[in-house]
Short mmCIF file of N, CA and C in Angstrom, two decimals:
data_model
loop_
_atom_site.label_atom_id
_atom_site.label_comp_id
_atom_site.label_asym_id
_atom_site.label_seq_id
_atom_site.Cartn_x
_atom_site.Cartn_y
_atom_site.Cartn_z
N MET A 19 1.10 -13.32 -30.33
CA MET A 19 -0.31 -13.01 -29.73
C MET A 19 -1.44 -13.47 -30.21
N SER A 20 -2.15 -14.08 -29.57
CA SER A 20 -3.29 -14.67 -30.03
C SER A 20 -4.64 -14.08 -29.70
N ALA A 21 -5.67 -14.19 -30.34
CA ALA A 21 -7.13 -13.36 -30.15
C ALA A 21 -7.58 -13.97 -28.63
N SER A 22 -7.26 -14.69 -28.26
CA SER A 22 -7.41 -15.21 -26.97
C SER A 22 -6.63 -14.17 -25.97
N ASP A 23 -5.51 -13.88 -26.36
CA ASP A 23 -4.49 -12.94 -25.30
C ASP A 23 -5.04 -11.62 -25.21
N ILE A 24 -5.66 -11.19 -26.67
CA ILE A 24 -6.24 -9.85 -26.71
C ILE A 24 -7.43 -9.77 -26.15
N SER A 25 -8.30 -10.71 -25.96
CA SER A 25 -9.30 -11.17 -25.27
C SER A 25 -9.52 -10.86 -23.65
N ARG A 26 -8.38 -11.59 -23.34
CA ARG A 26 -7.98 -11.70 -21.75
C ARG A 26 -7.64 -10.03 -21.67
N ALA A 27 -6.78 -9.49 -22.38
CA ALA A 27 -6.31 -8.15 -22.03
C ALA A 27 -7.27 -7.12 -22.31
N ALA A 28 -8.32 -7.26 -23.10
CA ALA A 28 -9.33 -6.56 -23.02
C ALA A 28 -10.28 -6.32 -21.77
N GLN A 29 -10.21 -7.20 -20.90
CA GLN A 29 -11.00 -7.22 -19.80
C GLN A 29 -10.34 -6.62 -18.48
N ILE A 30 -9.14 -6.28 -18.72
CA ILE A 30 -8.30 -5.67 -17.42
C ILE A 30 -8.93 -4.58 -17.14
N LYS A 31 -8.84 -4.50 -15.57
CA LYS A 31 -9.21 -3.23 -14.62
C LYS A 31 -8.32 -2.97 -13.73
N LEU A 32 -7.34 -4.14 -13.60
CA LEU A 32 -6.26 -3.94 -12.69
C LEU A 32 -5.01 -4.37 -12.97
N MET A 33 -3.81 -3.58 -13.24
CA MET A 33 -2.81 -4.38 -13.55
C MET A 33 -1.83 -4.51 -12.50
N ILE A 34 -1.02 -5.54 -12.40
CA ILE A 34 -0.49 -5.69 -10.88
C ILE A 34 1.04 -5.90 -11.50
N PHE A 35 2.12 -5.41 -11.14
CA PHE A 35 3.63 -5.63 -11.35
C PHE A 35 4.12 -6.06 -10.24
N ASP A 36 5.08 -7.10 -10.51
CA ASP A 36 6.25 -7.37 -9.60
C ASP A 36 7.33 -6.38 -9.91
N VAL A 37 8.41 -6.19 -9.10
CA VAL A 37 9.39 -5.50 -9.05
C VAL A 37 10.83 -5.98 -9.84
N ASP A 38 11.36 -7.04 -9.08
CA ASP A 38 12.37 -7.26 -9.49
C ASP A 38 12.40 -8.17 -10.51
N GLY A 39 12.92 -7.87 -11.67
CA GLY A 39 13.21 -8.86 -12.78
C GLY A 39 11.92 -8.33 -13.64
N ILE A 40 10.96 -7.39 -13.33
CA ILE A 40 10.15 -7.10 -14.18
C ILE A 40 10.07 -5.32 -14.31
N LEU A 41 10.17 -4.64 -13.20
CA LEU A 41 10.41 -3.16 -13.28
C LEU A 41 11.93 -2.90 -13.32
N THR A 42 12.62 -3.80 -12.81
CA THR A 42 14.07 -3.41 -12.96
C THR A 42 14.50 -4.84 -13.80
N ASP A 43 15.75 -4.74 -13.82
CA ASP A 43 16.40 -5.89 -14.68
C ASP A 43 16.76 -7.28 -13.73
N GLY A 44 16.37 -7.13 -12.30
CA GLY A 44 16.43 -8.10 -11.40
C GLY A 44 17.77 -8.27 -10.75
N SER A 45 18.64 -7.20 -11.22
CA SER A 45 20.05 -7.24 -10.49
C SER A 45 20.01 -6.24 -9.22
N LEU A 46 20.62 -6.72 -8.15
CA LEU A 46 20.40 -5.78 -6.87
C LEU A 46 21.94 -5.20 -6.77
N HIS A 47 22.07 -4.05 -6.47
CA HIS A 47 23.22 -3.24 -6.35
C HIS A 47 23.00 -2.54 -4.86
N PHE A 48 24.19 -2.73 -4.01
CA PHE A 48 24.30 -2.46 -2.86
C PHE A 48 25.37 -1.16 -2.80
N GLY A 49 25.08 -0.10 -1.93
CA GLY A 49 26.03 0.82 -1.79
C GLY A 49 26.97 0.56 -0.66
N PRO A 50 28.09 1.53 -0.39
CA PRO A 50 29.08 1.00 0.81
C PRO A 50 28.39 0.86 1.99
N ASP A 51 27.29 1.47 2.27
CA ASP A 51 26.60 1.40 3.54
C ASP A 51 25.67 0.35 3.49
N GLY A 52 25.65 -0.43 2.54
CA GLY A 52 24.49 -1.66 2.75
C GLY A 52 23.41 -1.29 1.98
N GLU A 53 23.07 0.18 1.60
CA GLU A 53 21.80 0.39 0.88
C GLU A 53 21.48 0.13 -0.34
N MET A 54 20.27 -0.86 -0.27
CA MET A 54 19.88 -1.52 -2.02
C MET A 54 19.38 -0.26 -2.98
N MET A 55 20.22 -0.52 -3.92
CA MET A 55 19.77 0.42 -5.25
C MET A 55 19.20 -0.34 -6.27
N LYS A 56 18.27 0.13 -7.00
CA LYS A 56 17.42 -0.58 -8.15
C LYS A 56 17.51 0.41 -9.30
N THR A 57 17.71 0.18 -10.41
CA THR A 57 17.28 0.86 -11.75
C THR A 57 15.99 0.62 -12.19
N PHE A 58 15.23 1.69 -12.74
CA PHE A 58 13.71 1.46 -13.26
C PHE A 58 14.15 2.18 -14.64
N ASN A 59 12.99 1.83 -15.46
CA ASN A 59 12.96 2.29 -16.75
C ASN A 59 12.24 3.24 -16.85
N VAL A 60 12.27 4.68 -17.71
CA VAL A 60 11.16 5.61 -17.77
C VAL A 60 10.18 5.22 -18.70
N LEU A 61 10.35 4.37 -19.74
CA LEU A 61 9.28 3.92 -20.61
C LEU A 61 8.45 3.09 -19.86
N ASP A 62 8.66 2.19 -18.82
CA ASP A 62 7.88 1.33 -18.09
C ASP A 62 7.25 2.34 -17.52
N GLY A 63 7.64 3.39 -16.59
CA GLY A 63 7.00 4.27 -16.06
C GLY A 63 5.63 4.89 -16.76
N GLN A 64 6.11 5.41 -18.01
CA GLN A 64 5.45 6.37 -18.81
C GLN A 64 3.85 5.06 -19.21
N GLY A 65 4.32 3.96 -19.30
CA GLY A 65 3.09 3.08 -19.67
C GLY A 65 2.56 2.78 -18.44
N ILE A 66 2.66 2.50 -17.17
CA ILE A 66 1.83 2.60 -16.15
C ILE A 66 1.07 3.86 -16.11
N LYS A 67 1.78 5.15 -16.13
CA LYS A 67 0.84 6.50 -16.19
C LYS A 67 -0.39 6.17 -17.21
N LEU A 68 0.05 5.67 -18.48
CA LEU A 68 -1.06 5.81 -19.47
C LEU A 68 -2.16 5.03 -19.15
N LEU A 69 -1.77 3.64 -18.61
CA LEU A 69 -2.81 2.84 -18.02
C LEU A 69 -3.58 3.67 -17.05
N GLN A 70 -3.09 4.29 -16.03
CA GLN A 70 -3.97 5.04 -15.07
C GLN A 70 -4.50 6.25 -15.77
N GLN A 71 -4.11 6.95 -16.56
CA GLN A 71 -4.89 7.85 -17.15
C GLN A 71 -5.95 7.42 -18.10
N SER A 72 -6.27 5.87 -18.39
CA SER A 72 -7.00 5.27 -19.24
C SER A 72 -7.97 4.58 -18.47
N GLY A 73 -7.77 4.80 -17.01
CA GLY A 73 -9.03 4.10 -16.21
C GLY A 73 -8.57 2.71 -15.67
N ILE A 74 -7.59 2.54 -15.90
CA ILE A 74 -6.89 1.03 -15.44
C ILE A 74 -6.17 1.25 -14.12
N ALA A 75 -6.54 0.56 -13.10
CA ALA A 75 -5.62 0.77 -11.68
C ALA A 75 -4.56 0.13 -11.62
N THR A 76 -3.34 0.38 -10.99
CA THR A 76 -2.13 -0.24 -10.97
C THR A 76 -1.73 -0.73 -9.65
N ALA A 77 -0.94 -1.61 -9.38
CA ALA A 77 -0.31 -2.11 -8.33
C ALA A 77 0.83 -2.67 -8.30
N ILE A 78 1.44 -2.82 -7.28
CA ILE A 78 2.71 -3.37 -7.16
C ILE A 78 2.46 -4.70 -6.07
N ILE A 79 3.10 -5.91 -6.26
CA ILE A 79 3.13 -6.77 -5.27
C ILE A 79 4.54 -7.28 -5.16
N SER A 80 5.58 -6.92 -4.27
CA SER A 80 6.90 -7.34 -4.35
C SER A 80 7.27 -8.26 -3.10
N ALA A 81 8.20 -9.26 -3.09
CA ALA A 81 8.67 -9.80 -1.90
C ALA A 81 9.69 -9.27 -1.14
N ARG A 82 10.32 -8.31 -2.06
CA ARG A 82 11.30 -7.51 -1.40
C ARG A 82 10.75 -6.23 -0.81
N LYS A 83 11.22 -5.73 0.31
CA LYS A 83 10.84 -4.47 0.71
C LYS A 83 12.05 -3.61 0.60
N SER A 84 11.48 -2.28 -0.12
CA SER A 84 12.54 -1.47 -0.31
C SER A 84 12.03 0.10 -0.28
N PRO A 85 12.63 1.02 0.18
CA PRO A 85 12.46 2.18 0.40
C PRO A 85 12.38 3.08 -1.15
N ILE A 86 13.18 2.40 -1.87
CA ILE A 86 13.33 3.22 -3.29
C ILE A 86 11.91 2.59 -4.01
N VAL A 87 11.60 1.33 -3.73
CA VAL A 87 10.52 0.74 -4.53
C VAL A 87 9.19 1.68 -3.83
N SER A 88 9.06 2.11 -2.57
CA SER A 88 8.07 2.88 -2.13
C SER A 88 8.26 4.35 -2.85
N LYS A 89 9.38 4.91 -2.91
CA LYS A 89 9.81 6.09 -3.78
C LYS A 89 9.22 5.78 -5.30
N ARG A 90 9.55 5.05 -5.96
CA ARG A 90 8.98 4.71 -7.42
C ARG A 90 7.44 4.77 -7.42
N ALA A 91 6.70 3.93 -6.75
CA ALA A 91 5.37 3.86 -6.50
C ALA A 91 4.77 5.19 -6.32
N ALA A 92 5.29 5.79 -5.37
CA ALA A 92 4.66 7.35 -5.02
C ALA A 92 4.94 8.34 -6.38
N ASP A 93 6.14 8.11 -6.88
CA ASP A 93 6.21 8.78 -8.05
C ASP A 93 5.17 8.80 -9.31
N LEU A 94 4.95 7.40 -9.47
CA LEU A 94 4.15 7.08 -10.34
C LEU A 94 2.54 7.02 -10.04
N ASP A 95 2.35 7.33 -8.65
CA ASP A 95 1.16 7.40 -8.18
C ASP A 95 0.29 5.92 -8.10
N ILE A 96 1.23 5.07 -7.83
CA ILE A 96 0.79 3.51 -7.81
C ILE A 96 0.15 3.53 -6.05
N ALA A 97 -1.11 3.69 -6.13
CA ALA A 97 -1.94 3.61 -4.63
C ALA A 97 -1.60 2.36 -3.89
N HIS A 98 -1.72 1.26 -4.72
CA HIS A 98 -1.82 -0.08 -4.14
C HIS A 98 -0.40 -0.69 -4.13
N LEU A 99 0.31 -0.46 -3.13
CA LEU A 99 1.71 -1.16 -2.91
C LEU A 99 1.74 -2.23 -1.88
N ARG A 100 2.36 -3.29 -2.21
CA ARG A 100 2.66 -4.43 -1.11
C ARG A 100 3.99 -4.86 -1.33
N GLN A 101 4.61 -4.67 -0.01
CA GLN A 101 6.18 -4.98 -0.24
C GLN A 101 6.35 -6.01 1.00
N GLY A 102 7.50 -6.79 0.82
CA GLY A 102 7.90 -7.74 1.94
C GLY A 102 6.76 -8.87 1.91
N ILE A 103 6.22 -9.28 0.49
CA ILE A 103 5.04 -9.90 0.53
C ILE A 103 5.47 -11.47 0.09
N HIS A 104 5.68 -12.51 0.81
CA HIS A 104 6.02 -13.72 0.52
C HIS A 104 4.95 -14.84 0.26
N ASP A 105 3.63 -14.43 0.61
CA ASP A 105 2.74 -14.79 0.20
C ASP A 105 1.78 -14.08 -0.87
N LYS A 106 2.30 -14.07 -2.06
CA LYS A 106 1.68 -13.15 -2.94
C LYS A 106 0.17 -13.44 -3.51
N LYS A 107 -0.35 -14.57 -3.22
CA LYS A 107 -1.71 -15.11 -3.34
C LYS A 107 -2.49 -14.43 -2.39
N ALA A 108 -2.16 -14.26 -1.24
CA ALA A 108 -2.83 -13.67 -0.28
C ALA A 108 -2.90 -12.23 -0.47
N ALA A 109 -1.91 -11.59 -0.96
CA ALA A 109 -1.79 -9.96 -1.16
C ALA A 109 -2.87 -9.81 -2.41
N PHE A 110 -2.81 -10.84 -3.28
CA PHE A 110 -3.54 -10.55 -4.39
C PHE A 110 -5.26 -10.62 -4.25
N LEU A 111 -5.45 -11.66 -3.20
CA LEU A 111 -6.73 -11.69 -3.06
C LEU A 111 -7.45 -10.64 -2.03
N GLU A 112 -6.36 -10.26 -0.99
CA GLU A 112 -6.88 -8.93 -0.61
C GLU A 112 -6.95 -7.65 -1.25
N LEU A 113 -6.39 -7.46 -2.22
CA LEU A 113 -6.29 -6.51 -3.34
C LEU A 113 -7.95 -6.57 -4.29
N LEU A 114 -8.13 -7.86 -4.30
CA LEU A 114 -9.55 -8.01 -5.28
C LEU A 114 -10.50 -7.67 -4.22
N ALA A 115 -10.66 -8.25 -3.18
CA ALA A 115 -11.57 -7.71 -2.02
C ALA A 115 -11.82 -6.32 -2.04
N GLU A 116 -10.50 -5.54 -1.75
CA GLU A 116 -10.48 -4.48 -1.49
C GLU A 116 -10.97 -3.29 -2.63
N LEU A 117 -10.85 -3.85 -3.86
CA LEU A 117 -11.08 -3.08 -4.90
C LEU A 117 -12.36 -3.47 -5.55
N HIS A 118 -13.00 -4.79 -5.08
CA HIS A 118 -14.14 -5.23 -5.70
C HIS A 118 -14.06 -5.54 -7.33
N ILE A 119 -12.82 -6.25 -7.47
CA ILE A 119 -12.40 -6.77 -9.00
C ILE A 119 -12.49 -8.31 -8.81
N ALA A 120 -12.84 -8.81 -10.03
CA ALA A 120 -12.80 -10.28 -10.27
C ALA A 120 -11.47 -10.62 -10.54
N PRO A 121 -10.89 -11.81 -10.52
CA PRO A 121 -9.38 -12.22 -11.11
C PRO A 121 -9.34 -12.00 -12.41
N ALA A 122 -10.53 -12.18 -13.35
CA ALA A 122 -10.42 -12.03 -14.66
C ALA A 122 -10.30 -10.85 -15.01
N GLU A 123 -10.50 -9.73 -14.11
CA GLU A 123 -10.07 -8.66 -14.71
C GLU A 123 -9.07 -7.71 -14.17
N CYS A 124 -8.00 -8.97 -13.80
CA CYS A 124 -6.53 -8.41 -13.61
C CYS A 124 -5.50 -9.05 -14.23
N GLY A 125 -4.53 -8.23 -14.41
CA GLY A 125 -3.39 -8.75 -15.13
C GLY A 125 -2.33 -8.89 -13.96
N PHE A 126 -1.32 -9.57 -14.37
CA PHE A 126 -0.13 -9.70 -13.43
C PHE A 126 1.19 -9.99 -14.40
N ILE A 127 2.15 -9.21 -13.99
CA ILE A 127 3.40 -9.61 -14.71
C ILE A 127 4.44 -9.93 -13.89
N GLY A 128 5.06 -11.14 -14.17
CA GLY A 128 5.99 -11.65 -12.78
C GLY A 128 7.07 -12.72 -13.83
N ASP A 129 8.32 -12.85 -12.99
CA ASP A 129 9.30 -13.61 -13.39
C ASP A 129 9.90 -14.90 -12.86
N ASP A 130 9.32 -14.99 -11.66
CA ASP A 130 9.67 -16.11 -10.79
C ASP A 130 8.58 -17.00 -10.23
N VAL A 131 9.06 -18.06 -9.85
CA VAL A 131 8.15 -19.02 -9.18
C VAL A 131 7.38 -18.74 -8.02
N ILE A 132 7.84 -17.74 -7.30
CA ILE A 132 7.14 -17.18 -6.14
C ILE A 132 5.94 -16.38 -6.76
N ASP A 133 5.83 -16.08 -8.20
CA ASP A 133 4.75 -15.32 -8.90
C ASP A 133 3.46 -16.25 -9.37
N LEU A 134 3.87 -17.47 -9.37
CA LEU A 134 3.11 -18.69 -10.07
C LEU A 134 1.55 -18.58 -9.33
N PRO A 135 1.61 -18.51 -7.94
CA PRO A 135 0.12 -18.38 -7.34
C PRO A 135 -0.56 -17.20 -7.82
N VAL A 136 -0.17 -16.00 -8.16
CA VAL A 136 -0.97 -15.14 -9.07
C VAL A 136 -0.97 -15.34 -10.40
N LEU A 137 -0.05 -15.40 -10.93
CA LEU A 137 -0.10 -15.70 -12.38
C LEU A 137 -1.40 -16.64 -12.80
N SER A 138 -1.47 -17.74 -12.09
CA SER A 138 -2.32 -18.78 -12.22
C SER A 138 -3.64 -18.47 -12.00
N ARG A 139 -4.12 -17.18 -11.52
CA ARG A 139 -5.44 -16.86 -11.10
C ARG A 139 -5.89 -15.65 -11.84
N VAL A 140 -5.11 -14.92 -12.39
CA VAL A 140 -5.45 -13.73 -13.33
C VAL A 140 -5.98 -14.10 -14.41
N GLY A 141 -6.53 -13.16 -15.09
CA GLY A 141 -7.37 -13.13 -16.50
C GLY A 141 -6.05 -13.16 -17.44
N PHE A 142 -5.09 -12.17 -17.24
CA PHE A 142 -4.01 -11.96 -18.07
C PHE A 142 -2.68 -12.12 -17.35
N ALA A 143 -2.00 -13.23 -17.62
CA ALA A 143 -0.62 -13.33 -17.00
C ALA A 143 0.38 -13.21 -18.01
N ALA A 144 1.21 -12.31 -17.79
CA ALA A 144 2.50 -12.04 -18.40
C ALA A 144 3.85 -12.34 -17.91
N SER A 145 4.71 -12.49 -18.69
CA SER A 145 6.29 -12.39 -18.26
C SER A 145 7.13 -12.02 -19.20
N VAL A 146 8.37 -12.26 -18.87
CA VAL A 146 9.48 -11.73 -19.59
C VAL A 146 10.52 -12.80 -20.14
N PRO A 147 11.05 -12.49 -21.35
CA PRO A 147 11.88 -13.78 -21.90
C PRO A 147 13.13 -14.30 -20.92
N ASN A 148 13.49 -13.40 -19.97
CA ASN A 148 14.36 -13.75 -19.07
C ASN A 148 13.89 -14.34 -17.65
N ALA A 149 12.81 -15.02 -17.77
CA ALA A 149 11.94 -15.33 -16.81
C ALA A 149 12.29 -16.70 -16.53
N HIS A 150 11.97 -17.30 -15.33
CA HIS A 150 12.16 -18.72 -14.86
C HIS A 150 11.22 -19.56 -16.05
N PRO A 151 11.72 -20.79 -16.64
CA PRO A 151 11.01 -21.49 -17.63
C PRO A 151 9.66 -21.84 -17.26
N GLU A 152 9.57 -22.30 -15.86
CA GLU A 152 8.21 -22.93 -15.32
C GLU A 152 7.21 -21.82 -15.54
N VAL A 153 7.94 -20.51 -15.25
CA VAL A 153 6.73 -19.15 -15.29
C VAL A 153 6.36 -19.02 -17.08
N LYS A 154 7.45 -19.00 -17.95
CA LYS A 154 7.35 -18.75 -19.21
C LYS A 154 6.15 -19.58 -19.74
N ALA A 155 6.34 -20.94 -19.21
CA ALA A 155 5.46 -22.05 -19.83
C ALA A 155 3.68 -21.79 -19.31
N ARG A 156 3.62 -21.04 -18.44
CA ARG A 156 2.47 -20.96 -17.65
C ARG A 156 1.61 -19.89 -17.80
N VAL A 157 2.12 -18.82 -18.53
CA VAL A 157 1.58 -17.43 -18.80
C VAL A 157 0.90 -17.46 -20.26
N HIS A 158 0.25 -16.19 -20.52
CA HIS A 158 -0.59 -16.11 -21.53
C HIS A 158 0.31 -15.29 -22.61
N TYR A 159 1.26 -14.56 -22.12
CA TYR A 159 2.09 -13.67 -22.95
C TYR A 159 3.44 -13.12 -22.38
N VAL A 160 4.49 -13.56 -23.12
CA VAL A 160 5.69 -13.10 -22.65
C VAL A 160 6.35 -12.12 -23.87
N THR A 161 6.60 -11.07 -23.06
CA THR A 161 7.20 -9.76 -23.96
C THR A 161 8.44 -10.17 -24.77
N GLN A 162 8.62 -9.06 -25.50
CA GLN A 162 9.91 -9.12 -26.52
C GLN A 162 11.03 -8.40 -25.52
N ALA A 163 10.47 -7.63 -24.79
CA ALA A 163 11.74 -6.86 -24.02
C ALA A 163 11.64 -7.43 -22.84
N SER A 164 12.92 -7.38 -22.29
CA SER A 164 13.49 -7.85 -20.94
C SER A 164 13.09 -6.94 -19.93
N GLY A 165 12.97 -7.63 -18.74
CA GLY A 165 12.62 -6.86 -17.28
C GLY A 165 13.36 -5.73 -17.35
N GLY A 166 12.91 -4.87 -16.83
CA GLY A 166 13.74 -3.49 -16.50
C GLY A 166 14.21 -2.98 -17.94
N ARG A 167 13.70 -3.32 -18.99
CA ARG A 167 14.33 -2.85 -20.26
C ARG A 167 13.05 -2.55 -21.24
N GLY A 168 12.02 -2.05 -20.69
CA GLY A 168 10.50 -1.91 -21.52
C GLY A 168 9.51 -2.99 -21.28
N ALA A 169 9.73 -4.35 -20.73
CA ALA A 169 8.71 -5.18 -20.48
C ALA A 169 7.36 -4.79 -19.98
N ALA A 170 7.48 -3.79 -18.88
CA ALA A 170 6.19 -3.54 -18.45
C ALA A 170 5.69 -2.53 -19.34
N ARG A 171 6.16 -1.68 -20.14
CA ARG A 171 5.86 -0.84 -21.04
C ARG A 171 4.87 -1.63 -22.09
N GLU A 172 5.76 -2.66 -22.69
CA GLU A 172 5.00 -3.49 -23.70
C GLU A 172 3.67 -4.20 -23.33
N VAL A 173 3.57 -4.54 -21.96
CA VAL A 173 2.24 -4.97 -21.48
C VAL A 173 1.28 -4.21 -21.60
N CYS A 174 1.72 -2.76 -21.09
CA CYS A 174 0.75 -1.68 -20.69
C CYS A 174 0.41 -1.54 -21.95
N ASP A 175 1.15 -1.29 -23.26
CA ASP A 175 0.77 -0.86 -24.58
C ASP A 175 -0.24 -1.96 -25.09
N PHE A 176 -0.04 -3.22 -24.80
CA PHE A 176 -0.82 -4.50 -25.29
C PHE A 176 -2.25 -4.21 -24.66
N ILE A 177 -2.39 -3.85 -23.51
CA ILE A 177 -3.55 -3.96 -22.86
C ILE A 177 -4.33 -2.71 -23.27
N LEU A 178 -3.83 -1.33 -23.62
CA LEU A 178 -4.26 -0.39 -23.92
C LEU A 178 -4.88 -0.75 -25.52
N LYS A 179 -4.06 -1.26 -26.14
CA LYS A 179 -4.44 -1.49 -27.79
C LYS A 179 -5.65 -2.68 -27.68
N ALA A 180 -5.72 -3.66 -26.74
CA ALA A 180 -6.80 -4.64 -26.71
C ALA A 180 -7.84 -4.02 -26.06
N GLN A 181 -8.09 -2.78 -25.52
CA GLN A 181 -9.23 -2.19 -25.21
C GLN A 181 -9.60 -1.08 -25.92
N GLY A 182 -8.94 -0.94 -26.99
CA GLY A 182 -9.27 0.14 -27.87
C GLY A 182 -8.96 1.67 -27.24
N LYS A 183 -8.10 1.52 -26.34
CA LYS A 183 -7.54 2.84 -25.84
C LYS A 183 -6.42 3.49 -26.19
N TYR A 184 -5.55 2.93 -26.86
CA TYR A 184 -4.30 3.37 -27.23
C TYR A 184 -4.12 4.43 -27.90
N GLU A 185 -4.62 4.72 -29.10
CA GLU A 185 -4.55 6.06 -29.52
C GLU A 185 -5.15 6.90 -28.73
N GLN A 186 -6.29 7.11 -28.00
CA GLN A 186 -6.71 7.99 -27.10
C GLN A 186 -5.64 8.35 -26.08
N ALA A 187 -4.98 7.25 -25.67
CA ALA A 187 -3.90 7.60 -24.60
C ALA A 187 -2.82 8.37 -25.23
N LEU A 188 -2.38 8.22 -26.61
CA LEU A 188 -1.30 8.81 -27.10
C LEU A 188 -1.69 10.32 -27.76
N ALA A 189 -2.99 10.47 -27.76
CA ALA A 189 -3.39 11.81 -28.30
C ALA A 189 -2.97 13.14 -27.66
N PRO A 190 -2.68 13.18 -26.54
CA PRO A 190 -2.08 14.41 -25.69
C PRO A 190 -0.87 14.51 -26.30
N PHE A 191 -0.07 13.74 -26.86
CA PHE A 191 1.34 13.79 -27.24
C PHE A 191 1.41 13.98 -28.55
N LEU A 192 0.04 14.00 -29.22
CA LEU A 192 0.43 14.01 -30.84
C LEU A 192 -0.37 15.36 -31.33
N ALA A 193 -1.01 15.93 -30.24
CA ALA A 193 -1.60 17.44 -30.64
C ALA A 193 -0.43 18.49 -30.86
#
């Protein structure tokens, strides 16, 4: 991580997450009735909650639409959920207008080429080690952890540390 990465993360007011390959490992599981199932990581969820408790808004923009993602977003109090979005840039620009936030104040973590239109516009762009090579080449930060295995938490912690909010976020757990 460079001083530039830290400076970029220090500006974040909104962190946006892709789902498949970021909040999950990218695998799609189908039940006998065709119902899609996904596995989420609790560390990632706690990281998202810590961001929110530290005054950083959170959002999801996902190309797929799934009731399980709606449920996970509700569990995590993610108010800004955009699913079934194939034009992620348009959804991103709508979020900016809705929340009155500049692109430089946004972070996004994604893993595939569909995410590039957003990754190229945010102040802090992140990805995972198992992302498409074109994505990894164009982001500011690549996590150590893989998607669905703590990558989102790693980014959340990085942002909190860059903003000097990490110790305060952990304080309730250390009392």
